[in-house]
Short mmCIF file of C-alpha atoms and ligand atoms in Angstrom, two decimals:
data_model
loop_
_atom_site.label_atom_id
_atom_site.label_comp_id
_atom_site.label_asym_id
_atom_site.label_seq_id
_atom_site.Cartn_x
_atom_site.Cartn_y
_atom_site.Cartn_z
CA UNK N 1 -24.34 -3.21 14.65
CA UNK N 2 -23.53 -3.00 10.73
CA UNK N 3 -24.85 0.14 8.99
CA UNK N 4 -25.83 -1.99 5.92
CA UNK N 5 -27.27 -5.47 5.27
CA UNK N 6 -24.69 -8.07 4.29
CA UNK N 7 -23.89 -8.25 0.57
CA UNK N 8 -24.09 -11.19 -1.71
CA UNK N 9 -21.54 -9.88 -4.21
CA UNK N 10 -20.49 -11.10 -7.69
CA UNK N 11 -17.02 -10.70 -9.82
CA UNK N 12 -17.00 -8.01 -12.20
CA UNK N 13 -15.86 -9.05 -15.95
CA UNK N 14 -16.46 -6.69 -19.01
CA UNK N 15 -18.63 -4.49 -16.74
CA UNK N 16 -21.02 -7.24 -15.74
CA UNK N 17 -21.50 -9.16 -12.49
CA UNK N 18 -20.34 -12.68 -12.83
CA UNK N 19 -20.90 -15.57 -10.43
CA UNK N 20 -18.98 -18.86 -9.74
CA UNK N 21 -19.50 -22.15 -8.34
CA UNK N 22 -18.37 -21.73 -4.77
CA UNK N 23 -18.36 -18.60 -2.63
CA UNK N 24 -16.31 -17.35 0.40
CA UNK N 25 -17.98 -15.28 3.49
CA UNK N 26 -16.40 -11.94 4.73
CA UNK N 27 -16.57 -11.15 8.12
CA UNK N 28 -16.46 -8.01 10.59
CA UNK N 29 -13.29 -8.81 12.27
CA UNK N 30 -14.54 -6.79 15.39
CA UNK N 31 -17.81 -9.16 15.86
CA UNK N 32 -17.55 -12.09 13.52
CA UNK N 33 -20.39 -10.95 11.91
CA UNK N 34 -20.75 -11.76 7.96
CA UNK N 35 -20.81 -8.86 6.10
CA UNK N 36 -20.75 -10.38 2.43
CA UNK N 37 -19.89 -13.09 0.25
CA UNK N 38 -17.91 -13.31 -3.04
CA UNK N 39 -17.49 -15.75 -5.46
CA UNK N 40 -14.20 -18.02 -5.28
CA UNK N 41 -12.86 -17.60 -8.83
CA UNK N 42 -12.49 -20.73 -11.03
CA UNK N 43 -9.84 -20.76 -13.72
CA UNK N 44 -12.52 -20.50 -15.99
CA UNK N 45 -13.50 -17.24 -14.45
CA UNK N 46 -9.86 -16.04 -14.78
CA UNK N 47 -9.40 -16.91 -18.51
CA UNK N 48 -12.66 -15.09 -19.20
CA UNK N 49 -11.30 -11.99 -17.66
CA UNK N 50 -8.31 -12.14 -19.61
CA UNK N 51 -10.00 -13.08 -22.84
CA UNK N 52 -12.55 -9.89 -22.75
CA UNK N 53 -9.53 -7.71 -21.64
CA UNK N 54 -7.22 -8.98 -24.52
CA UNK N 55 -10.11 -8.70 -27.09
CA UNK N 56 -10.57 -4.98 -26.44
CA UNK N 57 -8.36 -2.21 -27.60
CA UNK N 58 -8.72 1.13 -25.75
CA UNK N 59 -8.62 4.14 -28.04
CA UNK N 60 -9.82 6.83 -25.17
CA UNK N 61 -8.46 10.25 -25.61
CA UNK N 62 -6.56 11.97 -23.04
CA UNK N 63 -9.62 14.17 -22.60
CA UNK N 64 -11.78 10.99 -22.13
CA UNK N 65 -9.56 9.47 -19.76
CA UNK N 66 -9.29 12.26 -17.72
CA UNK N 67 -13.06 12.64 -17.65
CA UNK N 68 -13.64 9.48 -16.49
CA UNK N 69 -10.73 9.54 -13.60
CA UNK N 70 -12.11 13.14 -12.57
CA UNK N 71 -15.93 11.73 -12.27
CA UNK N 72 -14.69 8.68 -10.53
CA UNK N 73 -12.79 10.94 -7.87
CA UNK N 74 -15.61 13.09 -7.53
CA UNK N 75 -18.07 9.99 -6.92
CA UNK N 76 -15.61 8.65 -4.28
CA UNK N 77 -15.88 11.97 -2.79
CA UNK N 78 -19.85 11.88 -2.54
CA UNK N 79 -19.80 8.24 -1.24
CA UNK N 80 -17.23 8.60 1.35
CA UNK N 81 -19.24 7.91 4.34
CA UNK N 82 -20.69 4.68 2.77
CA UNK N 83 -17.43 3.57 1.46
CA UNK N 84 -15.54 4.03 4.62
CA UNK N 85 -18.39 2.14 6.34
CA UNK N 86 -17.81 -0.61 3.80
CA UNK N 87 -14.04 -0.96 4.29
CA UNK N 88 -14.33 -0.71 8.17
CA UNK N 89 -17.03 -3.73 7.70
CA UNK N 90 -14.48 -5.95 5.89
CA UNK N 91 -11.16 -4.70 7.84
CA UNK N 92 -12.46 -3.61 11.33
CA UNK N 93 -10.43 -0.63 10.95
CA UNK N 94 -11.74 2.64 12.64
CA UNK N 95 -13.86 4.83 10.71
CA UNK N 96 -11.36 7.70 11.39
CA UNK N 97 -8.86 5.59 9.24
CA UNK N 98 -11.24 4.41 6.84
CA UNK N 99 -12.70 7.95 5.92
CA UNK N 100 -9.07 8.88 5.57
CA UNK N 101 -8.57 6.00 2.99
CA UNK N 102 -11.31 7.12 1.00
CA UNK N 103 -10.03 10.50 0.61
CA UNK N 104 -6.57 9.44 -0.23
CA UNK N 105 -8.14 7.08 -3.11
CA UNK N 106 -9.97 10.33 -4.33
CA UNK N 107 -6.70 12.30 -4.53
CA UNK N 108 -5.45 9.31 -6.57
CA UNK N 109 -7.93 9.79 -9.30
CA UNK N 110 -7.96 13.50 -9.03
CA UNK N 111 -4.06 13.55 -9.65
CA UNK N 112 -4.10 10.62 -12.26
CA UNK N 113 -6.78 12.97 -14.11
CA UNK N 114 -4.41 15.82 -14.19
CA UNK N 115 -1.38 13.75 -15.10
CA UNK N 116 -3.41 12.19 -18.18
CA UNK N 117 -3.40 15.43 -19.94
CA UNK N 118 0.44 16.12 -19.49
CA UNK N 119 2.29 15.27 -22.77
CA UNK N 120 4.57 12.37 -22.26
CA UNK N 121 6.88 12.80 -25.52
CA UNK N 122 10.26 14.02 -25.63
CA UNK N 123 12.15 15.59 -28.48
CA UNK N 124 15.95 15.00 -29.38
CA UNK N 125 18.04 16.88 -31.77
CA UNK N 126 20.42 14.88 -33.76
CA UNK N 127 22.90 17.41 -35.13
CA UNK N 128 24.90 17.33 -31.60
CA UNK N 129 28.23 15.66 -32.72
CA UNK N 130 30.43 15.62 -35.57
CA UNK N 131 28.72 12.60 -36.83
CA UNK N 132 25.38 13.77 -36.17
CA UNK N 133 22.75 14.52 -38.64
CA UNK N 134 19.92 17.16 -39.29
CA UNK N 135 17.32 14.89 -37.84
CA UNK N 136 15.12 14.75 -34.82
CA UNK N 137 13.96 12.07 -32.75
CA UNK N 138 10.65 11.94 -30.99
CA UNK N 139 9.42 9.73 -28.31
CA UNK N 140 5.74 9.12 -27.04
CA UNK N 141 4.41 6.49 -24.58
CA UNK N 142 2.17 3.35 -25.48
CA UNK N 143 0.16 1.22 -23.62
CA UNK N 144 1.06 -2.30 -23.03
CA UNK N 145 0.40 -4.87 -25.78
CA UNK N 146 -0.93 -7.33 -23.13
CA UNK N 147 -3.19 -6.98 -19.86
CA UNK N 148 -2.17 -5.77 -16.31
CA UNK N 149 -2.40 -8.70 -13.79
CA UNK N 150 -2.81 -6.66 -10.32
CA UNK N 151 -2.76 -8.44 -7.05
CA UNK N 152 -3.39 -6.34 -3.73
CA UNK N 153 -3.36 -6.87 0.16
CA UNK N 154 -6.11 -6.33 2.84
CA UNK N 155 -4.61 -3.49 4.64
CA UNK N 156 -5.63 -0.44 2.47
CA UNK N 157 -8.17 -2.50 0.24
CA UNK N 158 -9.49 0.52 -1.42
CA UNK N 159 -6.40 2.72 -2.05
CA UNK N 160 -4.09 0.06 -3.09
CA UNK N 161 -6.53 -0.86 -5.75
CA UNK N 162 -6.91 2.85 -6.83
CA UNK N 163 -2.87 3.08 -7.09
CA UNK N 164 -3.09 0.14 -9.79
CA UNK N 165 -6.33 0.94 -11.73
CA UNK N 166 -5.95 4.75 -12.13
CA UNK N 167 -2.66 4.81 -13.64
CA UNK N 168 -3.88 2.02 -15.97
CA UNK N 169 -6.76 3.84 -17.01
CA UNK N 170 -4.52 7.11 -17.28
CA UNK N 171 -2.38 5.14 -19.94
CA UNK N 172 -5.24 3.18 -21.86
CA UNK N 173 -4.30 -0.03 -20.42
CA UNK N 174 -6.63 -2.99 -19.54
CA UNK N 175 -6.29 -4.58 -16.00
CA UNK N 176 -7.31 -7.62 -14.17
CA UNK N 177 -7.42 -7.35 -10.46
CA UNK N 178 -7.43 -9.96 -7.99
CA UNK N 179 -8.09 -8.09 -4.49
CA UNK N 180 -7.06 -9.43 -1.18
CA UNK N 181 -9.75 -12.50 -0.29
CA UNK N 182 -10.00 -10.93 3.09
CA UNK N 183 -11.20 -7.46 1.89
CA UNK N 184 -12.53 -7.67 -1.47
CA UNK N 185 -15.85 -5.72 -1.01
CA UNK N 186 -14.55 -1.96 -1.49
CA UNK N 187 -12.80 -2.94 -4.71
CA UNK N 188 -15.89 -4.04 -6.15
CA UNK N 189 -17.62 -1.02 -5.25
CA UNK N 190 -14.74 0.98 -6.73
CA UNK N 191 -15.21 -1.11 -10.26
CA UNK N 192 -18.86 0.14 -10.27
CA UNK N 193 -17.79 3.84 -9.41
CA UNK N 194 -15.56 3.46 -12.63
CA UNK N 195 -18.19 2.05 -15.02
CA UNK N 196 -20.81 4.66 -13.72
CA UNK N 197 -17.92 7.31 -14.40
CA UNK N 198 -17.86 5.92 -18.13
CA UNK N 199 -15.24 3.43 -17.96
CA UNK N 200 -15.50 0.74 -20.69
CA UNK N 201 -16.20 -2.80 -18.92
CA UNK N 202 -13.53 -4.38 -20.69
CA UNK N 203 -10.80 -2.25 -19.16
CA UNK N 204 -10.88 -3.26 -15.67
CA UNK N 205 -12.15 -6.55 -14.40
CA UNK N 206 -12.09 -7.98 -10.72
CA UNK N 207 -11.83 -11.65 -9.88
CA UNK N 208 -12.53 -12.86 -6.39
CA UNK N 209 -11.57 -15.53 -4.09
CA UNK N 210 -7.97 -16.74 -2.93
CA UNK N 211 -5.50 -18.20 -5.29
CA UNK N 212 -6.01 -21.68 -4.24
CA UNK N 213 -8.70 -22.68 -6.87
CA UNK N 214 -7.10 -20.97 -9.90
CA UNK N 215 -3.33 -21.37 -8.97
CA UNK N 216 -0.77 -19.49 -10.65
CA UNK N 217 -3.00 -18.53 -13.88
CA UNK N 218 -3.30 -14.52 -12.84
CA UNK N 219 0.42 -14.46 -12.84
CA UNK N 220 1.54 -16.89 -15.68
CA UNK N 221 -1.43 -16.19 -18.10
CA UNK N 222 0.31 -15.80 -21.75
CA UNK N 223 -1.70 -12.59 -22.28
CA UNK N 224 -0.50 -10.74 -18.44
CA UNK N 225 2.33 -8.81 -19.70
CA UNK N 226 2.77 -7.01 -16.45
CA UNK N 227 2.20 -8.33 -12.78
CA UNK N 228 1.67 -5.41 -10.26
CA UNK N 229 1.88 -7.04 -6.70
CA UNK N 230 1.51 -5.47 -3.30
CA UNK N 231 1.74 -7.79 -0.33
CA UNK N 232 3.91 -9.70 1.74
CA UNK N 233 7.73 -10.57 0.89
CA UNK N 234 7.04 -14.63 0.73
CA UNK N 235 4.43 -14.00 -1.74
CA UNK N 236 5.85 -11.35 -3.84
CA UNK N 237 9.30 -13.61 -3.96
CA UNK N 238 7.12 -16.50 -4.96
CA UNK N 239 5.49 -14.47 -7.80
CA UNK N 240 8.82 -13.23 -8.97
CA UNK N 241 10.08 -16.86 -9.15
CA UNK N 242 7.06 -18.10 -11.30
CA UNK N 243 6.18 -15.06 -13.23
CA UNK N 244 8.74 -15.57 -15.71
CA UNK N 245 9.64 -13.14 -18.91
CA UNK N 246 7.29 -10.32 -17.91
CA UNK N 247 7.17 -6.90 -16.47
CA UNK N 248 7.04 -6.94 -12.64
CA UNK N 249 6.28 -4.33 -9.81
CA UNK N 250 6.83 -5.79 -6.48
CA UNK N 251 5.50 -3.32 -3.40
CA UNK N 252 6.42 -5.64 -0.55
CA UNK N 253 6.73 -5.60 3.22
CA UNK N 254 8.44 -2.95 5.58
CA UNK N 255 10.14 -2.69 8.88
CA UNK N 256 10.34 0.85 9.06
CA UNK N 257 12.34 2.71 11.56
CA UNK N 258 11.72 6.30 13.13
CA UNK N 259 14.99 7.45 14.46
CA UNK N 260 15.02 10.10 17.33
CA UNK N 261 18.35 11.77 17.31
CA UNK N 262 20.16 13.44 20.29
CA UNK N 263 19.23 16.99 19.05
CA UNK N 264 15.46 15.96 18.52
CA UNK N 265 12.51 17.58 20.57
CA UNK N 266 11.47 14.15 22.22
CA UNK N 267 7.90 15.48 22.82
CA UNK N 268 7.23 16.40 18.87
CA UNK N 269 9.21 13.01 18.09
CA UNK N 270 6.74 10.95 20.42
CA UNK N 271 3.56 12.44 18.70
CA UNK N 272 5.05 10.93 15.41
CA UNK N 273 6.01 7.49 17.03
CA UNK N 274 2.49 7.14 18.28
CA UNK N 275 0.83 8.11 15.10
CA UNK N 276 3.09 6.27 13.19
CA UNK N 277 2.80 2.98 15.22
CA UNK N 278 -0.92 2.97 15.74
CA UNK N 279 -2.91 4.58 12.49
CA UNK N 280 -4.46 1.80 10.60
CA UNK N 281 -4.06 -0.58 13.56
CA UNK N 282 -0.47 -0.35 12.88
CA UNK N 283 -1.03 -2.14 9.42
CA UNK N 284 0.62 -0.31 6.93
CA UNK N 285 3.66 -1.29 5.08
CA UNK N 286 5.27 1.77 6.20
CA UNK N 287 4.01 1.77 9.80
CA UNK N 288 6.50 2.84 12.56
CA UNK N 289 7.77 -0.87 13.14
CA UNK N 290 11.24 0.09 15.15
CA UNK N 291 11.51 3.40 17.29
CA UNK N 292 15.05 4.18 17.67
CA UNK N 293 15.65 6.78 20.38
CA UNK N 294 19.01 8.49 21.73
CA UNK N 295 19.88 7.37 25.19
CA UNK N 296 20.15 11.06 25.97
CA UNK N 297 16.30 11.82 25.02
CA UNK N 298 15.01 8.31 25.80
CA UNK N 299 13.33 8.80 29.38
CA UNK N 300 11.23 12.05 28.29
CA UNK N 301 10.60 10.49 24.81
CA UNK N 302 9.30 7.21 26.35
CA UNK N 303 6.93 9.09 28.96
CA UNK N 304 5.42 11.08 26.42
CA UNK N 305 4.98 7.62 24.12
CA UNK N 306 3.13 6.17 27.09
CA UNK N 307 1.04 9.26 27.89
CA UNK N 308 -0.27 9.85 24.44
CA UNK N 309 -0.83 6.04 23.91
CA UNK N 310 -2.80 5.63 27.17
CA UNK N 311 -5.17 8.56 25.68
CA UNK N 312 -5.82 6.08 22.36
CA UNK N 313 -9.51 5.34 22.11
CA UNK N 314 -9.56 1.71 20.82
CA UNK N 315 -12.32 -0.73 20.31
CA UNK N 316 -15.70 -0.58 18.37
CA UNK N 317 -14.72 0.54 14.78
CA UNK N 318 -17.96 1.90 13.93
CA UNK N 319 -17.95 4.51 17.19
CA UNK N 320 -17.02 7.96 16.06
CA UNK N 321 -14.59 8.70 18.82
CA UNK N 322 -12.52 5.31 18.34
CA UNK N 323 -9.39 6.03 17.07
CA UNK N 324 -8.25 2.66 16.63
CA UNK N 325 -9.94 -0.63 15.52
CA UNK N 326 -8.93 -4.48 15.16
CA UNK N 327 -6.45 -6.04 13.19
CA UNK N 328 -7.46 -8.10 10.11
CA UNK N 329 -8.49 -11.23 11.99
CA UNK N 330 -7.73 -13.13 14.98
CA UNK N 331 -4.74 -15.08 13.77
CA UNK N 332 -3.07 -11.75 13.14
CA UNK N 333 -3.80 -10.59 16.69
CA UNK N 334 -2.45 -13.76 18.15
CA UNK N 335 0.67 -13.37 16.03
CA UNK N 336 1.22 -9.76 17.46
CA UNK N 337 0.58 -11.19 21.20
CA UNK N 338 2.96 -14.15 20.67
CA UNK N 339 5.75 -11.74 19.39
CA UNK N 340 5.29 -9.40 22.15
CA UNK N 341 5.21 -12.34 24.73
CA UNK N 342 8.33 -13.63 23.18
CA UNK N 343 10.27 -9.97 23.22
CA UNK N 344 9.39 -9.83 27.03
CA UNK N 345 9.85 -13.45 28.08
CA UNK N 346 13.01 -14.61 26.06
CA UNK N 347 14.48 -11.01 25.28
CA UNK N 348 13.99 -8.79 28.49
CA UNK N 349 11.85 -6.16 26.84
CA UNK N 350 9.89 -4.13 29.27
CA UNK N 351 6.14 -4.01 28.73
CA UNK N 352 4.88 -0.30 29.74
CA UNK N 353 1.15 -0.59 28.30
CA UNK N 354 -1.04 -2.70 26.17
CA UNK N 355 -0.59 -6.33 25.26
CA UNK N 356 -4.25 -7.36 25.90
CA UNK N 357 -6.19 -9.35 23.12
CA UNK N 358 -9.89 -9.61 22.70
CA UNK N 359 -10.52 -11.75 19.20
CA UNK N 360 -9.25 -9.73 16.64
CA UNK N 361 -8.71 -6.54 18.75
CA UNK N 362 -5.17 -6.17 20.14
CA UNK N 363 -4.48 -2.99 22.39
CA UNK N 364 -1.91 -0.45 21.30
CA UNK N 365 1.20 -1.95 22.84
CA UNK N 366 4.28 0.02 24.08
CA UNK N 367 7.50 -1.76 24.90
CA UNK N 368 10.77 -0.33 25.90
CA UNK N 369 14.41 -1.60 25.92
CA UNK N 370 13.80 -4.06 23.13
CA UNK N 371 16.55 -5.91 21.72
CA UNK N 372 16.91 -5.13 17.96
CA UNK N 373 17.55 -8.87 16.99
CA UNK N 374 14.51 -10.16 18.35
CA UNK N 375 11.37 -11.69 16.02
CA UNK N 376 9.20 -8.50 17.17
CA UNK N 377 11.45 -6.22 15.24
CA UNK N 378 13.47 -8.24 13.32
CA UNK N 379 10.62 -9.48 11.12
CA UNK N 380 7.59 -7.48 10.21
CA UNK N 381 4.90 -7.40 12.93
CA UNK N 382 1.70 -6.19 11.26
CA UNK N 383 -0.06 -4.76 14.14
CA UNK N 384 -0.54 -1.68 16.88
CA UNK N 385 3.02 -2.01 18.57
CA UNK N 386 5.52 0.61 19.37
CA UNK N 387 8.86 -1.17 20.08
CA UNK N 388 11.30 1.36 21.52
CA UNK N 389 15.30 0.37 20.97
CA UNK N 390 17.85 2.85 22.57
CA UNK N 391 21.01 3.77 21.14
CA UNK N 392 24.14 5.55 21.89
CA UNK N 393 25.84 6.64 18.52
CA UNK N 394 24.46 7.26 14.77
CA UNK N 395 26.77 4.46 13.52
CA UNK N 396 25.42 2.12 16.04
CA UNK N 397 21.57 3.08 14.82
CA UNK N 398 22.66 2.74 11.24
CA UNK N 399 23.98 -0.77 11.80
CA UNK N 400 20.78 -1.78 13.82
CA UNK N 401 18.52 -0.28 11.20
CA UNK N 402 20.01 -1.76 8.20
CA UNK N 403 20.40 -5.16 9.97
CA UNK N 404 16.76 -6.55 8.47
CA UNK N 405 16.02 -7.70 5.28
CA UNK N 406 13.75 -4.73 4.63
CA UNK N 407 14.23 -1.59 2.99
CA UNK N 408 10.89 0.62 2.66
CA UNK N 409 11.03 3.82 4.06
CA UNK N 410 12.18 5.64 7.28
CA UNK N 411 11.56 9.01 9.67
CA UNK N 412 14.12 11.04 11.03
CA UNK N 413 13.81 13.54 13.87
CA UNK N 414 16.57 15.93 13.74
CA UNK N 415 17.26 19.46 12.87
CA UNK N 416 20.90 18.89 12.49
CA UNK N 417 21.98 18.91 8.64
CA UNK N 418 24.97 16.81 9.14
CA UNK N 419 22.75 14.29 11.13
CA UNK N 420 20.30 14.21 8.14
CA UNK N 421 22.89 14.02 5.64
CA UNK N 422 24.49 11.16 7.53
CA UNK N 423 21.49 9.17 7.65
CA UNK N 424 20.10 9.77 4.29
CA UNK N 425 23.24 8.15 2.90
CA UNK N 426 23.67 5.45 5.22
CA UNK N 427 19.98 3.82 5.54
CA UNK N 428 19.14 1.21 2.99
CA UNK N 429 15.74 2.10 2.42
CA UNK N 430 13.58 3.63 -0.53
CA UNK N 431 12.52 6.94 1.33
CA UNK N 432 13.79 9.12 4.04
CA UNK N 433 11.21 11.64 5.69
CA UNK N 434 12.54 14.05 7.94
CA UNK N 435 10.25 15.14 10.78
CA UNK N 436 7.40 12.60 9.56
CA UNK N 437 6.34 9.18 9.77
CA UNK N 438 7.95 6.78 7.25
CA UNK N 439 4.47 6.77 5.66
CA UNK N 440 4.26 10.11 4.44
CA UNK N 441 3.75 10.48 0.81
CA UNK N 442 1.84 12.22 -1.83
CA UNK N 443 -0.07 9.79 -4.06
CA UNK N 444 1.74 11.39 -6.99
CA UNK N 445 5.48 11.03 -5.62
CA UNK N 446 7.61 7.95 -6.26
CA UNK N 447 6.98 5.51 -3.57
CA UNK N 448 8.47 1.88 -2.96
CA UNK N 449 11.55 -0.13 -1.43
CA UNK N 450 14.78 -1.64 -1.94
CA UNK N 451 16.14 -4.98 -0.30
CA UNK N 452 13.48 -7.31 0.26
CA UNK N 453 10.85 -4.79 0.22
CA UNK N 454 10.67 -4.25 -3.38
CA UNK N 455 13.20 -4.24 -6.58
CA UNK N 456 13.35 -0.53 -6.74
CA UNK N 457 10.62 0.00 -9.27
CA UNK N 458 8.62 2.46 -7.43
CA UNK N 459 4.79 3.07 -7.48
CA UNK N 460 2.85 6.62 -7.12
CA UNK N 461 0.91 7.85 -10.06
CA UNK N 462 3.86 9.13 -12.05
CA UNK N 463 6.14 6.35 -11.69
CA UNK N 464 3.22 3.90 -12.23
CA UNK N 465 2.18 5.43 -15.53
CA UNK N 466 5.66 5.06 -16.71
CA UNK N 467 5.80 1.40 -15.72
CA UNK N 468 2.66 0.76 -17.53
CA UNK N 469 3.80 1.77 -20.60
CA UNK N 470 6.52 1.46 -23.52
CA UNK N 471 8.40 4.01 -25.08
CA UNK N 472 8.01 4.39 -28.97
CA UNK N 473 10.95 6.12 -30.57
CA UNK N 474 10.11 7.98 -34.00
CA UNK N 475 12.98 9.36 -36.18
CA UNK N 476 12.33 11.94 -38.60
CA UNK N 477 14.36 14.12 -41.27
CA UNK N 478 13.64 17.28 -39.71
CA UNK N 479 16.49 19.81 -38.66
P1 NAD B 1 -0.29 -11.41 1.18
O1 NAD B 1 1.11 -11.19 0.54
O2 NAD B 1 -0.66 -12.31 2.05
O3 NAD B 1 -1.37 -11.17 0.06
C1 NAD B 1 -1.42 -10.10 -0.78
C2 NAD B 1 -2.27 -10.68 -2.25
O4 NAD B 1 -1.47 -11.82 -2.66
C3 NAD B 1 -3.70 -11.07 -1.59
O5 NAD B 1 -4.49 -10.65 -2.71
C4 NAD B 1 -3.68 -12.48 -1.76
O6 NAD B 1 -4.67 -13.42 -2.04
C5 NAD B 1 -2.38 -12.81 -2.81
N1 NAD B 1 -1.83 -14.00 -2.93
C6 NAD B 1 -1.63 -15.10 -1.87
N2 NAD B 1 -0.80 -15.90 -2.45
C7 NAD B 1 -0.40 -15.90 -3.76
C8 NAD B 1 -0.03 -16.40 -4.61
N3 NAD B 1 0.73 -17.69 -4.27
N4 NAD B 1 -0.09 -16.26 -5.91
C9 NAD B 1 -0.64 -14.92 -6.08
N5 NAD B 1 -1.31 -14.28 -5.34
C10 NAD B 1 -1.20 -14.59 -4.09
O7 NAD B 1 -0.25 -9.64 2.09
P2 NAD B 1 -1.52 -9.34 3.02
O8 NAD B 1 -1.50 -9.96 4.24
O9 NAD B 1 -2.76 -9.23 2.27
O10 NAD B 1 -0.80 -7.89 3.13
C11 NAD B 1 -0.02 -7.29 4.24
C12 NAD B 1 1.29 -7.49 3.42
O11 NAD B 1 1.36 -6.41 2.45
C13 NAD B 1 2.34 -6.80 4.39
O12 NAD B 1 3.73 -7.49 4.37
C14 NAD B 1 2.71 -5.28 4.13
O13 NAD B 1 3.68 -4.96 4.26
C15 NAD B 1 2.52 -5.52 2.65
N6 NAD B 1 2.13 -4.13 1.75
C16 NAD B 1 3.13 -3.65 1.37
C17 NAD B 1 2.86 -2.27 0.53
C18 NAD B 1 3.88 -1.53 -0.31
O14 NAD B 1 3.51 -0.61 -0.94
N7 NAD B 1 5.28 -1.80 -0.26
C19 NAD B 1 1.65 -1.62 0.86
C20 NAD B 1 0.67 -2.52 1.81
C21 NAD B 1 1.11 -3.71 1.92
#
């Protein structure tokens, strides 16, 4: 079944493979087979990772950094199939999703390579007011004094890591990563690709396992100057409380709406709803988690969502025709099942398709007439569910959309400028995508949320390079 034999893996510290006393197994969610094991890091291992990173000062030129990033991007491209197979093994995501993920990670490295060559300085003339002087102020950006501590989730186990490490390399920083304990194998494969591309080992360490055995050390370590976390709201807020005086980049959960307005083509909108709800098994922070449709378009729209969902092939993640694989584990599938049952039995939602579970495999599920207050859509439900909520007015849809704690992204289906303007102004979100799924982005562009989805500090290669640097100002007597 698996296209490779199980991997007995190690951490990566100073470019070396490092073991620890206990291990944890990683399983293929579709069959439960063991696909590998990784060390459960002890506090000593985390200390060692920070010590080697702290002792090293990176002095790579822009050209050298660009070459490393570009070579890593090329290697990702060459090993696309093998990496996709590895991500599928640890997540149960369909190969169609995981090859797309490898392509996106390649983009991150290629674009970071380009961005590395761009001059990050500015110049300010100072003789610009009556009390000015014939001087000039120059700025440039410097890497952090300390180390970046990065923590990533399971749902895009390669690309989330790429978004942390590529900007760190581009800015001559050192980074210690703790990937998700549910899907750490692709992060280790990426580390090896980076070393092969010429990255000094001390610039990137990977410690594995769950935080149980090393506690808060990664986020409270005295040499961790910045904590870059992507994951759930609960963990993100707990980290924010404990991290203390250091920089924080928090990319947290989402509950993104797709809003289908009265003027929208319902068939085109249905294609976006299906893509947005089921891609990556619905496990994207920016998956479509609530579908609002104007009542005048609802019947045609719902029929088309149903038709397209019925054609989705789901099941064996390795079968080339499979469009959707499993969620991360049986517990996650059970949570989807339980929230859908609750929406149907307690809140009167109508089940149109799906709601069948076999282990970690949960069928693509479509529900109509979902009350916007039920747990299924009030909380983030991380799985392949398309819950449809009908609305009458733009004011009503704005109120419903803004009524949750989240504020990540959104999609709007409308051709009317007035409607687009109104919704863009009113929606409490970090991104508005017109005629696209909420998850649409370029790896370069700013990405991130507000409210419980984040503190407004964005990621994306350009923003991350800013976050990972300090501006140094130099003033010279120079007219
Ligand atoms: P999670 O919060 O459970 O875990 C994320 C990471 O945090 C894992 O590596 C985990 O080991 C670590 N962690 C857990 N407890 C910790 C603690 N006390 N201290 C330090 N680290 C700790 O998230 P998940 O289930 O892996 O991922 C799904 C979540 O991530 C969803 O909420 C999703 O929306 C969110 N997400 C957000 C974005 C974004 O860019 N906004 C992107 C992807 C995923």
